[in-house]
Coordinates of C-alpha atoms and ligand atoms in Angstrom, one line a residue:
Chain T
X1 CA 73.2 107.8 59.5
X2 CA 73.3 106.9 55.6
X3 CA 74.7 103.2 55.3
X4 CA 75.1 101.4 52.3
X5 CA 75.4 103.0 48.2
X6 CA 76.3 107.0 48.3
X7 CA 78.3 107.4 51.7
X8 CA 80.2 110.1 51.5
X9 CA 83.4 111.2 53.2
X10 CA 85.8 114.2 53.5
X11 CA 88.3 114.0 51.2
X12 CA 89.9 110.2 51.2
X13 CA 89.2 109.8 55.0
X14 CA 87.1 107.6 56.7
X15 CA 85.5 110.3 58.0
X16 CA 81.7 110.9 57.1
X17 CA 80.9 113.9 55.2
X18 CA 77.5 113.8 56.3
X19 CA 76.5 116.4 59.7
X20 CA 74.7 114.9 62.5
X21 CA 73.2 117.3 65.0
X22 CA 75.1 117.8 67.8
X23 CA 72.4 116.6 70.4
X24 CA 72.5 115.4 73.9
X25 CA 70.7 112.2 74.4
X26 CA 67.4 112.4 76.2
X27 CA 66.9 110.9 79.5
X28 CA 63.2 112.4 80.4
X29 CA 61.7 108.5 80.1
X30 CA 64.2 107.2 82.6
X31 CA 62.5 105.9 86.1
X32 CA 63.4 109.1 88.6
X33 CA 64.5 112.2 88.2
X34 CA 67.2 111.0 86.1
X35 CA 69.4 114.5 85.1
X36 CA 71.7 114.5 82.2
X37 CA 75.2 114.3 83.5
X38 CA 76.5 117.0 80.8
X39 CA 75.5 119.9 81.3
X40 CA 73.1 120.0 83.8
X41 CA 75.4 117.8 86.7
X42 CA 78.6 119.5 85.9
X43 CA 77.0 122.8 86.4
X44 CA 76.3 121.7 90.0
X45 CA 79.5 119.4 90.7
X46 CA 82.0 122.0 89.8
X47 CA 80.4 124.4 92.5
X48 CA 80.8 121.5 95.3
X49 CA 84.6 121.2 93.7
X50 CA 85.1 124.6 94.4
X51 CA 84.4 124.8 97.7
X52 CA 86.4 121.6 97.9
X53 CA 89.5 123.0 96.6
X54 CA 89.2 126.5 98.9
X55 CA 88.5 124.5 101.9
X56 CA 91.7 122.4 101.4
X57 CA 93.5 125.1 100.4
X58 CA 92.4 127.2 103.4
X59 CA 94.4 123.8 105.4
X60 CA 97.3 123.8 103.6
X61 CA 97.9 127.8 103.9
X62 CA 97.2 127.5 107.8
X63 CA 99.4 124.5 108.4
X64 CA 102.5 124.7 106.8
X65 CA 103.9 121.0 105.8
X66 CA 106.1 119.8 108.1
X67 CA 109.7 119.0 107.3
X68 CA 112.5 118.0 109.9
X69 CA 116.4 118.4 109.7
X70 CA 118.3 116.7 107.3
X71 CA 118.6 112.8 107.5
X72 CA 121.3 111.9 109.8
X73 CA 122.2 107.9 109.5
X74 CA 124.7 108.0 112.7
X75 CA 121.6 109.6 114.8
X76 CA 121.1 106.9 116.9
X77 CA 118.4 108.6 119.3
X78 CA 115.8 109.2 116.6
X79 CA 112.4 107.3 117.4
X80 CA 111.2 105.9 113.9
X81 CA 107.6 106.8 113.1
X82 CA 105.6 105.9 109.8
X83 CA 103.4 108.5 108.6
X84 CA 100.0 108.3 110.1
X85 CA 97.9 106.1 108.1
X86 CA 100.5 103.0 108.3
X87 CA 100.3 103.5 112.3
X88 CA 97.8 100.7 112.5
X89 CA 100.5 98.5 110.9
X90 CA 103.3 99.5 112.9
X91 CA 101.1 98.9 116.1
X92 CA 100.0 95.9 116.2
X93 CA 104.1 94.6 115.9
X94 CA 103.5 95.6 119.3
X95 CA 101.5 93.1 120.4
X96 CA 103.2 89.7 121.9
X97 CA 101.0 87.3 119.4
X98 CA 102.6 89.3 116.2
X99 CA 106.3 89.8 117.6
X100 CA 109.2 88.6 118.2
X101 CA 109.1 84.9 117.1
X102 CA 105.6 85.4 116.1
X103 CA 106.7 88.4 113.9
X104 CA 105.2 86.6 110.8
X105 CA 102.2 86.9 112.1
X106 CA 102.1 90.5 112.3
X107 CA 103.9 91.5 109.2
X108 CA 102.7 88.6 106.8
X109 CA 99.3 86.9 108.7
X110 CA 97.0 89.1 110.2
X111 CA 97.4 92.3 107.1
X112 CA 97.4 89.0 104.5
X113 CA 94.0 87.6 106.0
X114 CA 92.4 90.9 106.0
X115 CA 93.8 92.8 103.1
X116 CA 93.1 89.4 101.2
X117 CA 89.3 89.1 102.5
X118 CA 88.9 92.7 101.5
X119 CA 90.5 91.8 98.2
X120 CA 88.2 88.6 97.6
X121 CA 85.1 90.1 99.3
X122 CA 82.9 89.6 96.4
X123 CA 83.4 86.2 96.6
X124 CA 83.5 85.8 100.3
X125 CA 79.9 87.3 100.6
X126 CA 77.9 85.7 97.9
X127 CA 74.3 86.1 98.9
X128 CA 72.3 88.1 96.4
X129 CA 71.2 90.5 99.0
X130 CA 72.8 94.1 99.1
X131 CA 71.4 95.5 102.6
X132 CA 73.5 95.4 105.4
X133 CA 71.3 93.7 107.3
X134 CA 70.9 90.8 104.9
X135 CA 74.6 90.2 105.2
X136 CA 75.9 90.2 108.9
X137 CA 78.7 88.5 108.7
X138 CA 80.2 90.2 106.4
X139 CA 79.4 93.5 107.5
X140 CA 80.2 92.4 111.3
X141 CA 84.0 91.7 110.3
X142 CA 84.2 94.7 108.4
X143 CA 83.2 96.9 111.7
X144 CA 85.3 94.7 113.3
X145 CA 88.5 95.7 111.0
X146 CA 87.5 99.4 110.8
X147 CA 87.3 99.4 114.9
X148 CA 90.5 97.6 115.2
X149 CA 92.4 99.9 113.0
X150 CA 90.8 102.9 114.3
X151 CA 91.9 101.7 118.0
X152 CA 95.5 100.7 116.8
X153 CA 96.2 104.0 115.2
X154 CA 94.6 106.2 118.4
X155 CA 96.8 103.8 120.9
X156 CA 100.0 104.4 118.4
X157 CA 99.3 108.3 117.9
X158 CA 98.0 108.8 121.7
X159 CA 101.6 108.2 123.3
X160 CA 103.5 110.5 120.8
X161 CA 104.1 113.8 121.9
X162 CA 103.6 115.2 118.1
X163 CA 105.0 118.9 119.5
X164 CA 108.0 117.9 121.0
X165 CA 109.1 115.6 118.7
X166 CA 108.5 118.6 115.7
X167 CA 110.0 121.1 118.2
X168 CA 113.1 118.7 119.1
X169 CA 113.5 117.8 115.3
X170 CA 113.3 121.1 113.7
X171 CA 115.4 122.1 110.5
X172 CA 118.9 124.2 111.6
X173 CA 119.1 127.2 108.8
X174 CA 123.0 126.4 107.6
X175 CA 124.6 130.1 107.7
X176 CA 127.4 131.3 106.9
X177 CA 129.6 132.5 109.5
X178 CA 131.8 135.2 108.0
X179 CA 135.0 134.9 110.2
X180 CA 136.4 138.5 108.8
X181 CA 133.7 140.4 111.1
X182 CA 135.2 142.5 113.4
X183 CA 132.7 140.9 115.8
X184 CA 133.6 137.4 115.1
X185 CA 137.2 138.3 116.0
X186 CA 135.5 139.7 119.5
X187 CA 133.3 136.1 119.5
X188 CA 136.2 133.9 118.9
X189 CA 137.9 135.3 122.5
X190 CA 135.2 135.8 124.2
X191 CA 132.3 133.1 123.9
X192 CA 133.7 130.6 121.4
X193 CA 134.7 128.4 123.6
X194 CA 131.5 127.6 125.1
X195 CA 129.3 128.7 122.0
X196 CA 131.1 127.1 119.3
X197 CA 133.6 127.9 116.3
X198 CA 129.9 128.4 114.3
X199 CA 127.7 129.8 116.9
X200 CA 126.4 125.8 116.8
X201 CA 126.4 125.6 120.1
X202 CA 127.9 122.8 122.5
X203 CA 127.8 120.7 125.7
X204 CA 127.6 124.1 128.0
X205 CA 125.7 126.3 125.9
X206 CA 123.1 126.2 123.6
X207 CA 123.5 127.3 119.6
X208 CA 123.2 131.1 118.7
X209 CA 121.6 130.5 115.8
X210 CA 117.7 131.0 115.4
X211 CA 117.7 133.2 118.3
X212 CA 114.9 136.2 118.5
X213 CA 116.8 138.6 120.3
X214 CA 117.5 142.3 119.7
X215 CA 121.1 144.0 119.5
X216 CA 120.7 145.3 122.8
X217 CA 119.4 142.2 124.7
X218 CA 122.4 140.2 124.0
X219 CA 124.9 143.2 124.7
X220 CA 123.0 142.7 128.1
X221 CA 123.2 138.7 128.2
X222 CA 127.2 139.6 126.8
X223 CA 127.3 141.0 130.3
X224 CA 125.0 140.0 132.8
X225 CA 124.4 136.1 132.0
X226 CA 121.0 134.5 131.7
X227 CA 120.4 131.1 132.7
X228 CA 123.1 128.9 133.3
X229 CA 125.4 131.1 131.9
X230 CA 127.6 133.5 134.6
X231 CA 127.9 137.6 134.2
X232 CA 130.9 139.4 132.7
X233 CA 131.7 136.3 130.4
X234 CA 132.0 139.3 127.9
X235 CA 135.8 141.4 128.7
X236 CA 136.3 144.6 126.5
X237 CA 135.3 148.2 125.0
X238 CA 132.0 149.1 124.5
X239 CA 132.7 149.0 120.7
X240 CA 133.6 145.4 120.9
X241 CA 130.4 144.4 122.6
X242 CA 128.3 146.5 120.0
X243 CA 130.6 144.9 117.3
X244 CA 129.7 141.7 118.9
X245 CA 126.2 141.7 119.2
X246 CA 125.6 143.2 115.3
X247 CA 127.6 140.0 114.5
X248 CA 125.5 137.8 116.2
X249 CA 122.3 140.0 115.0
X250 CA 123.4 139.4 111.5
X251 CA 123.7 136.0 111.4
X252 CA 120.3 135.1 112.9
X253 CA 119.1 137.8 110.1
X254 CA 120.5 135.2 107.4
X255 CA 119.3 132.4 109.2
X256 CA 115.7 133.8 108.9
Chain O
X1 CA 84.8 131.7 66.0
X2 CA 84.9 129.1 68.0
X3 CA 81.9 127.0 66.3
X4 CA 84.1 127.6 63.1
X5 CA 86.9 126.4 64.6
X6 CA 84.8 123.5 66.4
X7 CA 83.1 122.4 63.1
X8 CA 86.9 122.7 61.2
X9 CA 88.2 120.3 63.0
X10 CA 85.3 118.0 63.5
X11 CA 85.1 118.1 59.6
X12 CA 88.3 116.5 59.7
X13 CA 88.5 114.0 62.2
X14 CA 85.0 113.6 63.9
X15 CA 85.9 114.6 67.3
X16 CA 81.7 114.9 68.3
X17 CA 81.1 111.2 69.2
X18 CA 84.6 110.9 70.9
X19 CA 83.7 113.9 74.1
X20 CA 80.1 113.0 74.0
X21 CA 81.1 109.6 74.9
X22 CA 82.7 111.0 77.6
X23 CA 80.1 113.5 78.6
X24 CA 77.0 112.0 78.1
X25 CA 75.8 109.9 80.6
X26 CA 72.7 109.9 83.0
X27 CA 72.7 110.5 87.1
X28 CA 70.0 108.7 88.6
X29 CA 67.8 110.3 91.4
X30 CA 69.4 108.2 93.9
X31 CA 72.5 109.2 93.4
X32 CA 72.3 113.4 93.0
X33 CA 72.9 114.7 96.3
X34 CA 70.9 117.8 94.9
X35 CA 67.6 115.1 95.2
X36 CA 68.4 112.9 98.2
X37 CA 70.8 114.5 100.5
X38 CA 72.3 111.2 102.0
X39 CA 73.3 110.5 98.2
X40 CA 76.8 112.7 99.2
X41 CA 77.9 109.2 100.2
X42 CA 78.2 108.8 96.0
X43 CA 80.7 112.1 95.9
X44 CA 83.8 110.4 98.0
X45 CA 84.5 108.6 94.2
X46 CA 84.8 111.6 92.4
X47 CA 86.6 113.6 95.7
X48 CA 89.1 110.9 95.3
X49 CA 89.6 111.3 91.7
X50 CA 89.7 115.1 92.2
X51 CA 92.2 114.8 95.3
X52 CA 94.3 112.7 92.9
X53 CA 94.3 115.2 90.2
X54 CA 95.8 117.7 92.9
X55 CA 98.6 115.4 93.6
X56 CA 99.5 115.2 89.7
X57 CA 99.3 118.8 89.4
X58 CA 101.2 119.9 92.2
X59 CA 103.7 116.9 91.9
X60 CA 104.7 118.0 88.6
X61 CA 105.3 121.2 90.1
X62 CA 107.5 119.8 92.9
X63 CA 109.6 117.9 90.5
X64 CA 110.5 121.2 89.1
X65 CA 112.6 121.6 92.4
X66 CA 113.1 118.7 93.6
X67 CA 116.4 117.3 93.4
X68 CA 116.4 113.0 93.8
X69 CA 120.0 112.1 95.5
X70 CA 121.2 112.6 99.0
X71 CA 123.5 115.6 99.2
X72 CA 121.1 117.9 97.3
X73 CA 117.3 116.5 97.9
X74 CA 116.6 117.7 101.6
X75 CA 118.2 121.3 100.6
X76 CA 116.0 121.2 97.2
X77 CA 113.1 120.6 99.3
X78 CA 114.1 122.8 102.1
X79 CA 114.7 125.9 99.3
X80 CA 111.5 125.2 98.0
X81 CA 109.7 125.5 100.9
X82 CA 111.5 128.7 102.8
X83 CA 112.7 130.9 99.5
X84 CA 110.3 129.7 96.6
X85 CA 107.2 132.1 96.0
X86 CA 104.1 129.8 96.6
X87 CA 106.5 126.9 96.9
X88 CA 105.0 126.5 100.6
X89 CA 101.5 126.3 99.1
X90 CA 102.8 123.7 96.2
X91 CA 104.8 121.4 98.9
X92 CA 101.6 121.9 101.5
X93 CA 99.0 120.6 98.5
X94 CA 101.2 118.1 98.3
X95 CA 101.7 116.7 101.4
X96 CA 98.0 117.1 102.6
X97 CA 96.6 115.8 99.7
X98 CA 98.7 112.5 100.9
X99 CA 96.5 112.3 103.3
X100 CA 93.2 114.0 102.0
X101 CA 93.3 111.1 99.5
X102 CA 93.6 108.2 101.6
X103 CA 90.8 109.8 103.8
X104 CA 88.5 109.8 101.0
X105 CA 89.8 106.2 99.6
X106 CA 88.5 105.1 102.6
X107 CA 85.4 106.5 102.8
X108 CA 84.6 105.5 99.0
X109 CA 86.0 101.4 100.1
X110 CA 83.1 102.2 103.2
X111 CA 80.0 103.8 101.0
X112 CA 80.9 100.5 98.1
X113 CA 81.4 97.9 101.3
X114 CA 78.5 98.8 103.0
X115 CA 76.0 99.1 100.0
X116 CA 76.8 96.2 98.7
X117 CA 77.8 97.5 95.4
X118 CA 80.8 94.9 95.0
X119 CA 78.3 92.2 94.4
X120 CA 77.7 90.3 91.1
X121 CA 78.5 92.1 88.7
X122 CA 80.7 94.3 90.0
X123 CA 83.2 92.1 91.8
X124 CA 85.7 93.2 89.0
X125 CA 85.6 96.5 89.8
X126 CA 85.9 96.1 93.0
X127 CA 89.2 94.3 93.0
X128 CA 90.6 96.6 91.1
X129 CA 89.4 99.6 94.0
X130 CA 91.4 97.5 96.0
X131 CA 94.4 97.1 93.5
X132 CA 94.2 101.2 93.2
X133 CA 93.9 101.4 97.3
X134 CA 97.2 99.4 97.8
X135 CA 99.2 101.9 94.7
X136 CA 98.2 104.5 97.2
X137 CA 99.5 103.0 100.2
X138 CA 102.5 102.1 97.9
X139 CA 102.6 105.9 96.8
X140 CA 102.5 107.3 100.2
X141 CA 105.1 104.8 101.4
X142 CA 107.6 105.9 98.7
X143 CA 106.7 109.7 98.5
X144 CA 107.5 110.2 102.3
X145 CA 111.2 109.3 102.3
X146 CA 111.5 111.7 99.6
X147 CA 112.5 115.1 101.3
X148 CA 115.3 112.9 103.1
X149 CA 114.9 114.4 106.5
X150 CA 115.1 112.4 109.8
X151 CA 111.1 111.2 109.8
X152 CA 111.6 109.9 106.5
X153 CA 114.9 108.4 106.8
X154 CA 114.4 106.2 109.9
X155 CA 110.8 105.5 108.8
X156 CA 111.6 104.0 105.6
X157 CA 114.6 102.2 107.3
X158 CA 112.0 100.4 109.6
X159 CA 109.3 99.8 106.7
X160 CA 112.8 97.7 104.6
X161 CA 113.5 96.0 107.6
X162 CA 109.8 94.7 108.2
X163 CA 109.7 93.4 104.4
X164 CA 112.9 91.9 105.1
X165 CA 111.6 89.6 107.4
X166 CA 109.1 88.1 104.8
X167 CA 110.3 84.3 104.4
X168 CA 112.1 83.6 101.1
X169 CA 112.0 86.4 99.2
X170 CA 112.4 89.3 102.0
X171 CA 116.1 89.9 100.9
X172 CA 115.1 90.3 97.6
X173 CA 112.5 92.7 98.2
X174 CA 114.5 94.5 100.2
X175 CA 117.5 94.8 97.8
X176 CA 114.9 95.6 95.1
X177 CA 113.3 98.3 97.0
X178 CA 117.0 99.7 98.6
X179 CA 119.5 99.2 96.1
X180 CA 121.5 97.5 98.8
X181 CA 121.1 94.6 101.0
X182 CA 122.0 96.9 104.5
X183 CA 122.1 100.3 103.2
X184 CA 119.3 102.6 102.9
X185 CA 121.2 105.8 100.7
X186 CA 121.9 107.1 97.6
X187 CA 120.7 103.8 95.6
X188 CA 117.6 103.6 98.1
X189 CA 116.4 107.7 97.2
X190 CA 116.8 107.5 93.7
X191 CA 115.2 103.8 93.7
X192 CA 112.0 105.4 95.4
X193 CA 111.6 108.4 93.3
X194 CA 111.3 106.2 90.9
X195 CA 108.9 104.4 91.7
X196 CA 107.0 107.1 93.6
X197 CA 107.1 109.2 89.8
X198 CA 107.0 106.4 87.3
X199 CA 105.9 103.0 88.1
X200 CA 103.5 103.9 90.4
X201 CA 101.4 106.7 88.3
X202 CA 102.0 104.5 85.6
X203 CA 99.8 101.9 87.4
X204 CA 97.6 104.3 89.1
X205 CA 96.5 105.4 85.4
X206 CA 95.9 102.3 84.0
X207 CA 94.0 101.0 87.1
X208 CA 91.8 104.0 87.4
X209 CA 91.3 103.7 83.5
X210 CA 90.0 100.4 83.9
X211 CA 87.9 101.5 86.7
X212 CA 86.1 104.4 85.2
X213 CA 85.7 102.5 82.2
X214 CA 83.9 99.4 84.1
X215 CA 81.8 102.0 86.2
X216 CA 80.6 103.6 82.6
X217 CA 79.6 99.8 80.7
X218 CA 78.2 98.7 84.1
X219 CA 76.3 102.0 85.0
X220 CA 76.3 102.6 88.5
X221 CA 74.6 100.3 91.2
X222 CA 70.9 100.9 91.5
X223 CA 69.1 101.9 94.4
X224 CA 69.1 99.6 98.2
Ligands
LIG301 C1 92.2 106.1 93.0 C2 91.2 105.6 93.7 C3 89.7 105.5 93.2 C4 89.0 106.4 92.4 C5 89.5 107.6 91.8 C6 87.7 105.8 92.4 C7 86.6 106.5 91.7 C8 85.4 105.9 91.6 C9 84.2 106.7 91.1 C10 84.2 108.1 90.6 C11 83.1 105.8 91.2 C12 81.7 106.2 90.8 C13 80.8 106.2 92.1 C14 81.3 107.0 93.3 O1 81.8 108.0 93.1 O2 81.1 106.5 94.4 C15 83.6 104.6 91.7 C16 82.8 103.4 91.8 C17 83.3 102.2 92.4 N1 84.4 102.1 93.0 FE1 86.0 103.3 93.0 N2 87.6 104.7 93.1 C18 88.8 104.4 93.6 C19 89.1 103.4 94.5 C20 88.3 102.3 94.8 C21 88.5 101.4 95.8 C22 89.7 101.4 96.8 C23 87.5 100.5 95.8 C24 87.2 99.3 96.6 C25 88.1 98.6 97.3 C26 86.6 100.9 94.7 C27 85.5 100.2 94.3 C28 84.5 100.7 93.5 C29 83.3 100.0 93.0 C30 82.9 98.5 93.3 C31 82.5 101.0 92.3 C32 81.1 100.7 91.7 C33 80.2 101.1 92.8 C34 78.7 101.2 92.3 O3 78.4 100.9 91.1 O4 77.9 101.6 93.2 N3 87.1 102.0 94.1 N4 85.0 104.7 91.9

């Protein structure tokens, strides 16, 4: 680069007029095969990307993310659960020595002294040496807290029954009932009174919405029961209980 | 075209040294997974930083649904996920990435613990790994009461009540982070989303600035 009398620059910038060539630096006298980031590890790291990115995106397509029904403050029955990777946490309030008059222990002590050592590890393990085996204390505590919070999180995931608790918490489409249907007027007398004003449901019977049934299926249950409920609930013309079932048949569409 | 283009600008305002600044840097033998296979311990860095990006992109793509107060956010998210084209795929990158990322967090904080790369004169560098681990935690925390459904809800009720046992200053915290001193609502969302889409990224950006810068003065640790 020119320095000194005769720098020139474009226009009144600061900028040097003078080209330099456009050249990568050269790395062939570096010990190893040393390879120049740019280009030449790109060209290789954006292939492992790739398969990366399809493999994750392969996951995402096959398991749709999970969402439950709207939050309900007054639901008094719902089992609290933090998402997986604060388990560990969550467990080990669990344990008599970090509960209950202890708590501070387990919310403040035990994650302090750990998440702190981890924190402060450089100056915890001072030694010179990088190997593992030059270092065993250090390295023995940090199996030590890897095994513990593997262990706490399989003894807090292993008792949940993950597909009961999605099945029992699933979203409920809202639909709208449209109470001007000729076959809501044949619902209202015939199986509101177990089945709900909305098709919601009730203490003796379950809701009709989000059922996979056909037209002529519940004609037949209309008739003949299922389950706990009794035959000939349904009382009236054949056009009523077709009236009836397209009703129901059209709100599980919107529901879809 | 383009080199005209390129050389136009750089006429004007130099932009060569600034990308090859950037770009040009060496990998050493022991660290190219091409050379030594075991080197794939290096990638878990960069897979974090990649993972991350995800979450940016396809945050910024939620936010174009979502909806931060109580009445509207669980339908917003709900919408998105049953009626939006691809809004499934958006919301699914999304949520696994939560996790992806923590997953590879981890196995970066292993392949730095267990090499000993944290030692003089990294130790810097290394607390601020640990700085960036707990904005994740604090991200994933925040994020999941987001969609406002039952999980989230009674999760993040439990996770207030825990920091409100903290001697002193657990009220605090807990009014800070809630908006309320007993109710987790409409203060507690908006308070979250907040944090989950400003204060947070703002902090993870800085933090990871400071840790790719330290990694590129320092070079990256040398051989066991
Ligand atoms: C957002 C989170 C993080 C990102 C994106 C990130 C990214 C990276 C990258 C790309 C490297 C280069 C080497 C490699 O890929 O292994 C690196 C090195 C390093 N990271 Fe991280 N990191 C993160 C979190 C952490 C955490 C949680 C720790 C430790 C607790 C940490 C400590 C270090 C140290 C000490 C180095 C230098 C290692 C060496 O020179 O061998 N980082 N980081």
């Amino acid at each position: 680069m020119h320095k000194g009398k005769g720098m020139k620059f474009v226009g009144d910038s600061r900028i040097s007029a003078e080209k330099k060539a456009n050249m990568p630096k050269d790395y062939s006298e570096y010990p190893g095969r040393t390879e120049a980031f740019w280009p030449n590890f790109l060209l290789k790291e954006w292939l492992v990307g790739a398969v990366f990115l399809i493999g994750f995106l392969c996951v995402t397509i096959a398991h749709p993310s999970p969402l439950e029904g709207m939050a309900d403050p007054t639901n008094a029955s719902y089992i609290p659960l933090p998402d997986w990777y604060f388990l560990f946490l969550y467990e080990l309030l669990k344990y008599k020595f970090a509960s209950g008059p202890y708590i501070l222990f387990g919310i403040l002590v035990i994650p302090g002294l750990a998440f702190g050592a981890l924190f402060l590890a450089p100056f915890l393990d001072k030694g010179p040496g990088r190997r593992p085996h030059q270092r065993p204390v250090a390295v023995g505590m940090m199996l030590l807290a890897v095994a513990s919070v593997m262990w706490l999180t399989y003894e807090s995931a292993e008792h949940v029954d993950w597909e009961a608790r999605a099945e029992a918490n699933k979203p409920v489409a809202s639909v709208e009932v449209d109470k001007e249907d000729p076959g809501y007027k044949v619902f209202e007398s015939n199986c509101m009174s177990c089945h709900g004003d909305s098709l919601q449901g009730g203490a003796a019977a379950p809701s009709l919405i989000g059922i996979d049934r056909s037209a002529e299926e519940i004609m037949k249950i209309a008739q003949e029961g299922t389950g706990s409920m009794p035959p000939g609930v349904f009382k009236g013309t054949d056009e009523e209980l077709k009236q009836l079932a397209e009703f129901i048949v059209s709100v599980n569409e919107q529901a879809k | 075209m383009l080199q005209k283009l390129y050389d136009w600008i750089d006429d004007r305002i130099d932009i060569t040294p600034l990308w090859r600044d950037i770009a040009d840097h060496e990998v050493p033998e022991h660290v190219n997974p091409a050379h030594h296979f075991s080197a794939f311990v290096y990638c878990f860095g960069g897979l974090t930083f990649f993972v991350t990006v995800i979450q940016i992109l396809s945050g910024m793509f939620l936010t174009m649904y979502y909806v931060p107060d109580i009445e509207n956010a669980w339908k917003s998210v709900y919408y998105l996920q049953t009626e939006v084209a691809h809004g499934q795929i958006v919301r699914g990158m999304h949520h696994w990435g939560a996790s992806v990322v923590i997953v590879m967090i981890f196995l970066h904080t292993l392949r730095v613990f267990f090499q000993g790369a944290y030692k003089k004169p990294r130790e810097l560098n290394w607390m601020v790994g640990v700085l960036l681990f707990f904005v994740m935690l604090g991200l994933g925390f925040t994020g999941y009461l987001l969609p406002w459904d039952n999980k989230a809800y009674f999760a993040t009720q439990v996770g207030l009540e825990i920091a409100e046992q903290v001697p002193f200053i657990g009220e605090q915290i807990k009014i800070l982070l809630a908006g309320d001193a007993h109710i987790v609502g409409a203060q507690t969302l908006t308070r979250f989303f907040a944090i989950h889409v400003f204060f947070l990224p703002a902090a993870l950006f800085g933090l990871m600035a400071v840790h790719f810068l330290l990694i590129r003065k320092q070079g990256i640790s040398g051989p066991l």
